[in-house]
Coordinates of C-alpha atoms and ligand atoms in Angstrom, one line a residue:
M1 CA -2.6 18.9 -53.1
T2 CA -2.0 18.2 -49.4
R3 CA -0.1 20.9 -47.7
I4 CA 2.4 19.6 -45.1
N5 CA 3.0 21.8 -42.1
I6 CA 6.2 21.3 -40.2
G7 CA 7.1 22.3 -36.6
L8 CA 10.7 22.6 -35.6
L9 CA 11.8 21.9 -32.0
G10 CA 15.0 23.9 -32.0
L11 CA 16.4 26.5 -34.4
G12 CA 20.1 26.3 -33.6
T13 CA 22.9 24.9 -35.8
V14 CA 20.9 22.1 -37.4
G15 CA 17.5 23.8 -37.2
S16 CA 18.8 26.9 -39.2
G17 CA 20.4 24.6 -41.7
I18 CA 17.0 22.9 -42.3
V19 CA 15.3 26.3 -42.9
N20 CA 18.2 27.3 -45.2
I21 CA 17.9 24.1 -47.4
L22 CA 14.1 24.2 -47.6
Q23 CA 14.3 27.8 -48.8
R24 CA 16.9 27.1 -51.4
K25 CA 15.3 23.9 -52.7
R26 CA 11.7 25.3 -52.7
P27 CA 11.3 24.9 -56.5
Q28 CA 12.6 21.3 -56.6
L29 CA 10.5 20.3 -53.5
A30 CA 7.4 22.2 -54.6
A31 CA 5.5 18.9 -55.3
L32 CA 5.7 18.0 -51.6
D33 CA 4.3 21.4 -50.5
L34 CA 6.4 21.5 -47.3
H35 CA 6.1 24.5 -45.0
I36 CA 7.9 25.2 -41.7
T37 CA 5.1 27.1 -39.9
R38 CA 6.3 27.1 -36.3
A39 CA 9.6 26.7 -34.4
A40 CA 10.4 26.3 -30.7
V41 CA 13.5 28.1 -29.2
R42 CA 14.7 28.7 -25.7
N43 CA 15.4 32.4 -26.1
L44 CA 12.8 34.4 -28.0
Y45 CA 13.2 38.2 -28.7
P46 CA 11.7 40.4 -31.4
K47 CA 14.8 40.6 -33.5
R48 CA 15.0 36.8 -33.7
Q49 CA 11.3 36.6 -34.8
A50 CA 12.0 39.3 -37.4
L51 CA 14.6 37.0 -39.0
Y52 CA 11.9 34.4 -39.7
P53 CA 8.8 36.3 -41.0
D54 CA 7.1 33.1 -42.2
I55 CA 7.7 31.0 -39.1
E56 CA 6.0 31.6 -35.8
L57 CA 8.6 31.3 -33.0
T58 CA 7.6 30.1 -29.5
T59 CA 9.2 29.0 -26.3
S60 CA 6.6 26.3 -25.8
A61 CA 7.9 23.2 -27.5
V62 CA 4.8 21.2 -26.3
S63 CA 2.5 23.6 -28.0
I64 CA 4.0 22.4 -31.3
T65 CA 3.9 18.7 -30.5
Q66 CA 0.1 18.9 -29.9
D67 CA -0.8 21.6 -32.5
P68 CA -3.5 20.1 -34.7
D69 CA -2.2 22.0 -37.8
I70 CA 1.3 20.5 -37.6
D71 CA 1.9 17.3 -39.6
V72 CA 5.6 16.7 -39.0
V73 CA 7.7 17.5 -35.9
I74 CA 11.4 17.8 -36.5
E75 CA 13.4 17.6 -33.2
V76 CA 16.7 19.3 -33.3
M77 CA 16.9 20.7 -29.8
G78 CA 18.9 17.8 -28.2
G79 CA 18.7 16.5 -24.6
V80 CA 17.0 13.5 -23.3
K81 CA 15.0 14.2 -20.1
D82 CA 12.9 17.0 -21.4
T83 CA 12.9 15.9 -25.0
Y84 CA 11.7 12.3 -24.6
P85 CA 8.2 13.3 -23.3
L86 CA 7.9 15.8 -26.2
L87 CA 8.5 13.1 -28.8
V88 CA 6.1 10.8 -27.1
N89 CA 3.5 13.6 -27.1
A90 CA 4.1 14.3 -30.8
L91 CA 3.7 10.6 -31.8
K92 CA 0.6 10.2 -29.6
H93 CA -0.9 13.3 -31.3
G94 CA -0.3 11.6 -34.7
K95 CA 2.7 13.7 -35.8
H96 CA 5.4 12.1 -38.0
V97 CA 8.7 12.7 -36.3
V98 CA 12.3 13.3 -37.6
S99 CA 15.1 13.6 -35.1
A100 CA 18.9 14.1 -35.0
N101 CA 19.1 13.1 -31.3
K102 CA 21.5 10.1 -30.9
D103 CA 21.5 10.3 -27.1
L104 CA 17.7 10.0 -27.0
L105 CA 17.3 7.5 -29.9
S106 CA 20.1 5.1 -28.7
E107 CA 18.1 4.7 -25.4
Y108 CA 14.5 5.1 -26.5
G109 CA 14.6 4.3 -30.2
P110 CA 12.8 0.9 -30.0
E111 CA 10.1 2.2 -27.7
L112 CA 9.5 5.3 -29.8
S113 CA 9.4 3.2 -33.0
K114 CA 6.8 1.0 -31.5
L115 CA 4.8 4.1 -30.5
A116 CA 5.1 5.5 -34.0
Q117 CA 3.7 2.3 -35.5
Q118 CA 0.9 2.2 -33.0
N119 CA 0.0 5.7 -34.1
H120 CA 0.5 5.0 -37.9
V121 CA 3.2 7.6 -38.3
G122 CA 6.8 7.7 -39.3
L123 CA 9.9 8.1 -37.1
Y124 CA 13.2 8.7 -38.9
Y125 CA 16.6 9.7 -37.6
E126 CA 19.2 9.4 -40.3
A127 CA 21.1 12.5 -38.9
A128 CA 21.6 10.9 -35.5
V129 CA 24.5 8.8 -36.7
T130 CA 27.4 10.3 -38.7
G131 CA 25.6 13.5 -39.8
A132 CA 25.6 13.6 -43.6
I133 CA 26.4 10.0 -44.2
P134 CA 23.2 8.1 -45.1
I135 CA 24.3 4.9 -43.3
L136 CA 21.0 4.1 -41.6
H137 CA 19.1 4.2 -44.9
V138 CA 21.8 2.0 -46.6
L139 CA 21.7 -0.5 -43.7
A140 CA 17.9 -0.6 -43.7
Q141 CA 17.4 -0.8 -47.5
S142 CA 20.4 -2.2 -49.2
Y143 CA 21.1 -5.4 -47.3
A144 CA 17.8 -7.2 -47.6
G145 CA 19.4 -10.1 -49.5
D146 CA 22.6 -10.1 -47.5
K147 CA 23.9 -10.7 -44.0
I148 CA 26.0 -8.1 -42.2
T149 CA 28.8 -9.6 -40.2
R150 CA 30.5 -6.4 -39.0
V151 CA 29.9 -2.7 -38.9
A152 CA 32.8 -0.5 -38.0
G153 CA 33.1 3.3 -38.0
I154 CA 34.9 6.5 -37.2
V155 CA 31.7 7.9 -35.8
N156 CA 32.9 10.7 -33.5
G157 CA 34.4 13.7 -35.3
T158 CA 35.8 15.2 -32.1
S159 CA 38.0 12.3 -31.2
N160 CA 39.1 11.7 -34.8
Y161 CA 40.1 15.4 -35.0
I162 CA 42.1 15.1 -31.8
L163 CA 43.8 11.8 -32.7
T164 CA 44.6 13.2 -36.2
Q165 CA 46.3 16.2 -34.6
M166 CA 48.3 13.9 -32.3
V167 CA 49.4 11.5 -35.0
R168 CA 50.1 14.0 -37.8
E169 CA 51.2 17.0 -36.0
G170 CA 52.7 15.4 -32.9
R171 CA 50.5 17.5 -30.6
G172 CA 49.8 16.4 -27.0
Y173 CA 46.3 15.5 -26.0
Q174 CA 45.5 18.8 -24.2
E175 CA 46.9 20.9 -27.1
A176 CA 44.9 18.9 -29.6
L177 CA 41.7 19.2 -27.5
A178 CA 42.1 23.0 -27.2
A179 CA 42.5 23.3 -31.0
A180 CA 39.3 21.2 -31.5
Q181 CA 37.4 23.4 -29.0
E182 CA 38.6 26.6 -30.6
L183 CA 37.3 25.4 -34.0
G184 CA 34.0 24.3 -32.5
F185 CA 34.7 20.5 -33.0
A186 CA 34.7 19.9 -29.2
E187 CA 32.4 21.1 -26.5
A188 CA 33.6 22.8 -23.3
D189 CA 33.0 19.5 -21.5
P190 CA 34.3 17.0 -24.0
T191 CA 33.7 13.9 -21.8
N192 CA 30.9 12.4 -24.0
D193 CA 33.2 12.5 -27.1
V194 CA 36.7 11.7 -25.8
E195 CA 35.5 8.9 -23.4
G196 CA 33.7 7.1 -26.2
F197 CA 30.1 7.6 -24.9
D198 CA 28.9 9.4 -28.1
A199 CA 30.4 6.7 -30.3
A200 CA 28.9 4.0 -28.1
Y201 CA 25.4 5.6 -28.4
K202 CA 25.8 5.6 -32.2
L203 CA 27.0 2.0 -32.2
L204 CA 23.8 0.9 -30.4
I205 CA 21.8 2.5 -33.1
L206 CA 24.0 1.0 -35.9
S207 CA 23.5 -2.4 -34.2
R208 CA 19.8 -2.2 -34.5
F209 CA 20.0 -1.4 -38.2
A210 CA 22.8 -3.9 -39.0
F211 CA 21.9 -6.8 -36.8
G212 CA 18.3 -6.2 -35.7
M213 CA 19.6 -6.5 -32.1
T214 CA 18.9 -4.0 -29.3
P215 CA 22.1 -3.9 -27.1
K216 CA 22.5 -1.5 -24.1
L217 CA 25.3 0.9 -23.3
A218 CA 26.6 -1.6 -20.7
D219 CA 27.1 -4.1 -23.5
V220 CA 29.7 -1.9 -25.2
K221 CA 33.4 -2.4 -24.2
R222 CA 34.3 1.3 -24.1
Q223 CA 37.7 3.0 -23.9
G224 CA 38.3 6.7 -24.4
I225 CA 41.3 8.4 -26.1
T226 CA 42.3 10.3 -23.0
T227 CA 44.8 7.7 -21.6
L228 CA 46.8 7.5 -24.8
Q229 CA 50.5 8.5 -24.3
S230 CA 53.3 9.4 -26.6
G231 CA 54.7 5.9 -26.3
D232 CA 51.5 4.5 -27.8
F233 CA 51.9 6.7 -30.8
A234 CA 55.6 5.8 -31.1
A235 CA 54.8 2.1 -30.9
A236 CA 52.0 2.4 -33.5
R237 CA 54.3 4.4 -35.8
H238 CA 57.1 1.8 -35.4
F239 CA 54.8 -1.0 -36.6
G240 CA 53.6 1.2 -39.5
Y241 CA 50.1 1.8 -38.1
T242 CA 48.1 4.9 -37.3
L243 CA 45.6 5.3 -34.5
K244 CA 41.9 5.8 -35.1
P245 CA 38.9 6.1 -32.8
L246 CA 36.6 3.2 -33.9
A247 CA 33.3 1.9 -32.9
V248 CA 33.0 -1.8 -33.9
G249 CA 30.1 -4.2 -33.8
M250 CA 30.7 -7.7 -35.1
L251 CA 29.0 -11.1 -34.9
R252 CA 31.0 -13.9 -33.3
A253 CA 29.0 -17.1 -33.6
E254 CA 25.8 -15.1 -33.9
Q255 CA 26.6 -13.1 -30.7
L256 CA 27.3 -9.4 -30.9
D257 CA 30.7 -8.1 -29.8
L258 CA 30.7 -4.3 -29.3
R259 CA 33.7 -2.1 -28.8
V260 CA 34.6 1.5 -28.8
G261 CA 38.2 2.7 -28.5
P262 CA 41.4 3.6 -30.2
Y263 CA 42.4 1.0 -32.8
L264 CA 45.6 0.5 -34.8
V265 CA 44.8 0.9 -38.5
S266 CA 47.0 0.0 -41.4
P267 CA 47.9 2.8 -43.8
N268 CA 46.4 0.5 -46.5
H269 CA 43.0 0.6 -45.0
A270 CA 40.6 3.3 -46.1
F271 CA 40.0 4.4 -42.5
S272 CA 43.6 5.8 -42.4
S273 CA 42.6 8.5 -44.9
V274 CA 39.6 9.6 -42.9
I275 CA 41.2 12.5 -41.1
Y276 CA 40.3 15.4 -38.8
E277 CA 36.6 15.8 -38.1
N278 CA 35.4 13.4 -40.9
N279 CA 33.5 10.2 -40.3
A280 CA 33.3 6.9 -42.1
V281 CA 31.5 3.6 -41.7
V282 CA 32.6 0.2 -43.1
V283 CA 30.0 -2.6 -43.5
D284 CA 31.2 -6.2 -44.0
S285 CA 28.7 -8.7 -45.3
L286 CA 28.5 -12.1 -46.8
N287 CA 27.6 -11.1 -50.3
T288 CA 29.2 -7.7 -50.8
K289 CA 32.3 -8.0 -48.5
E290 CA 33.4 -4.5 -47.6
I291 CA 31.6 -1.3 -48.4
M292 CA 32.7 2.1 -47.0
L293 CA 30.8 5.4 -46.8
S294 CA 32.6 8.5 -45.6
G295 CA 31.9 12.2 -45.3
P296 CA 31.2 15.0 -42.8
G297 CA 29.8 13.7 -39.6
A298 CA 28.4 17.0 -38.3
G299 CA 27.8 20.6 -39.3
S300 CA 24.7 22.7 -40.0
L301 CA 24.1 21.8 -43.7
P302 CA 25.5 18.3 -43.8
T303 CA 23.3 17.3 -40.8
A304 CA 20.3 19.2 -42.1
N305 CA 20.7 17.4 -45.4
S306 CA 20.0 14.0 -43.8
I307 CA 16.9 15.5 -42.0
I308 CA 15.6 16.8 -45.4
S309 CA 16.0 13.3 -46.8
D310 CA 13.9 11.8 -44.0
L311 CA 11.4 14.6 -44.5
V312 CA 11.1 13.8 -48.2
T313 CA 10.5 10.1 -47.3
I314 CA 7.7 11.1 -45.0
G315 CA 6.3 13.8 -47.3
T316 CA 6.2 11.3 -50.2
A317 CA 4.3 8.8 -48.1
I318 CA 1.8 11.5 -47.0
H319 CA 1.1 12.5 -50.6
N320 CA 0.7 8.8 -51.6
G321 CA -1.8 8.4 -48.8
I322 CA 0.2 5.6 -47.2
E323 CA 1.8 5.1 -43.8
P324 CA 5.6 5.6 -43.8
A325 CA 7.4 2.3 -43.4
P326 CA 9.3 1.6 -40.2
F327 CA 12.8 3.0 -40.5
T328 CA 14.2 -0.5 -40.0
S329 CA 12.2 -3.8 -39.8
L330 CA 15.2 -6.0 -39.0
V331 CA 14.6 -7.8 -35.7
A332 CA 16.7 -10.6 -34.2
P333 CA 17.0 -11.8 -30.6
T334 CA 19.7 -9.8 -28.8
A335 CA 22.6 -12.0 -28.0
I336 CA 25.8 -10.4 -26.5
C337 CA 29.1 -12.0 -26.8
S338 CA 30.4 -13.3 -23.5
P339 CA 33.8 -11.9 -22.4
D340 CA 35.6 -15.3 -22.9
R341 CA 34.5 -15.3 -26.6
S342 CA 35.4 -11.7 -27.2
V343 CA 39.0 -12.0 -28.5
A344 CA 41.0 -9.0 -29.8
A345 CA 44.6 -8.5 -30.9
R346 CA 46.6 -6.1 -28.7
L347 CA 49.8 -4.2 -29.3
I348 CA 51.6 -3.8 -25.9
A349 CA 54.7 -1.5 -25.7
L350 CA 56.9 -2.1 -22.7
K351 CA 59.8 -0.1 -21.5
T352 CA 61.8 -2.7 -19.5
S353 CA 65.1 -4.5 -19.2
P354 CA 65.8 -7.5 -21.5
E355 CA 65.8 -9.9 -18.5
H356 CA 62.5 -8.6 -17.1
F357 CA 61.0 -8.6 -20.5
A358 CA 61.9 -12.3 -21.1
E359 CA 60.2 -13.1 -17.8
L360 CA 57.1 -11.1 -18.7
R361 CA 57.0 -12.6 -22.1
G362 CA 56.6 -16.1 -20.6
Q363 CA 54.1 -14.9 -18.0
L364 CA 51.9 -13.0 -20.5
G365 CA 52.1 -15.6 -23.3
I366 CA 53.4 -13.0 -25.7
T367 CA 53.9 -14.7 -29.1
Y368 CA 55.5 -12.0 -31.2
T369 CA 57.9 -9.3 -30.2
K370 CA 59.9 -6.6 -32.0
P371 CA 62.5 -4.6 -30.1
Y372 CA 63.2 -1.1 -31.2
V373 CA 64.7 2.1 -30.0
E374 CA 62.8 5.4 -29.9
D375 CA 64.7 8.6 -28.9
G376 CA 67.5 6.5 -27.5
V377 CA 65.1 4.4 -25.3
P378 CA 64.9 0.7 -26.0
Y379 CA 61.3 -0.7 -26.3
N380 CA 60.0 -4.2 -26.7
C381 CA 56.8 -4.6 -28.6
Ligands
NAP401 N1 25.4 20.3 -34.7 C1 25.7 19.2 -35.4 O1 26.5 19.2 -36.3 C2 24.9 17.9 -35.2 C3 25.2 16.7 -35.9 C4 24.4 15.6 -35.7 C5 23.4 15.6 -34.8 N2 23.2 16.7 -34.0 C6 22.1 16.7 -33.1 O2 21.1 17.7 -33.4 C7 20.5 18.2 -32.2 C8 20.6 19.7 -32.3 O3 22.0 20.1 -32.3 P1 22.4 21.6 -32.6 O4 23.9 21.6 -32.8 O5 21.6 22.2 -33.7 O6 22.1 22.3 -31.2 P2 22.0 23.9 -30.9 O7 22.7 24.7 -31.9 O8 22.4 24.0 -29.4 O9 20.4 24.2 -31.0 C9 19.5 23.7 -30.1 C10 18.2 24.5 -30.4 O10 17.2 24.0 -29.5 C11 16.6 25.1 -28.8 N3 16.2 24.6 -27.5 C12 16.9 23.9 -26.6 N4 16.2 23.6 -25.5 C13 15.0 24.0 -25.8 C14 13.7 24.0 -25.0 N5 13.7 23.4 -23.9 N6 12.6 24.5 -25.6 C15 12.7 25.1 -26.8 N7 13.8 25.2 -27.6 C16 14.9 24.6 -27.0 C17 17.7 26.1 -28.7 O11 17.1 27.4 -28.5 P3 18.1 28.7 -28.4 O12 18.6 28.9 -29.8 O13 17.1 29.8 -28.0 O14 19.1 28.4 -27.4 C18 18.4 26.0 -30.1 O15 17.7 26.7 -31.0 C19 21.2 17.5 -31.1 O16 20.5 16.4 -30.7 C20 22.6 17.1 -31.7 O17 23.1 16.0 -31.0 C21 23.9 17.9 -34.2

């Protein structure tokens, strides 16, 4: 039987989850003969090494990517600038690679996939999008006879947590952010999450798997959740909607329209029940209409679970003596929707006099209005 040696780049939240699952599932995974033999960390001290008697810890990540005894490199250290050359090095040295790094893969995914194929190895990254939810495998494998027309998701747990607090508990943005930070759902600098960059990165990866296209960050119309005000929530409530942070990619006349931002969601739609830090992705297609997957989008074991699934795919291919298939083989020319074709419904809440509103209504071409009073203040929507 071929023994498979694994090198971890990173042994933090996700890395320790991988070690934990492989230890617990050893009997069930025995046929694959998987062994984590080495792991790279930033801070190495004797007590830390003592916690992992079977794993050689090192501060030299590159020594793992070119170690002739390592078969699979699992990258869970994050970052782009220092990590990209490590993955290139691993692939060039004939290592199969599994990664959870959406920042890196949204930018360099196509290039690294090509390099993996040139070196006859696998490159899988299910954990990079929505943690535990196996959306990339589903998109890659379950739509061969179908055509996806839209993929939409709550793909950033931090902004979903904050908006849920603001909608359900009436908290202000700063208060909701502080609560998210206290619980570890938001980083000290939350810009990536609350300004929609993280969701945009994930949407780029989803677009490759759903449509075969390779859009760039600049192709995403991105809006964060930081500018939302109490009036926005009041207006949404008045019309019976809730607010959700969505990433949406859809085809309009075969051109891709990509948006990230807060959306009004009907209480009848399944997205409205995806609350706090949870994630969900809805896929619309010609044959199957709407399918939704939901679950934890982050966390040690949920994310590590997706990594193990990729590892099993690679391990099975190794034992069968075959090259792992490309993660996705869908390829289509990238065509981005021009701004004049990109139409979206908007809810505009205005606090204004009836006379001025009548004037604005004509000027803006507003077709439907509903006046209401919130806390004694008249609004026109
Ligand atoms: N956490 C989640 O729920 C989650 C979900 C989905 C995807 N991801 C992705 O998974 C990746 C890892 O996330 P994480 O939460 O596990 O991060 P983390 O807890 O900060 O762990 C990072 C690990 O990498 C090590 N490391 C960092 N730079 C290094 C370097 N230059 N050389 C050697 N080791 C280095 C760190 O060493 P020290 O321990 O010594 O500092 C640490 O063990 C990221 O790409 C993240 O976006 C995470």
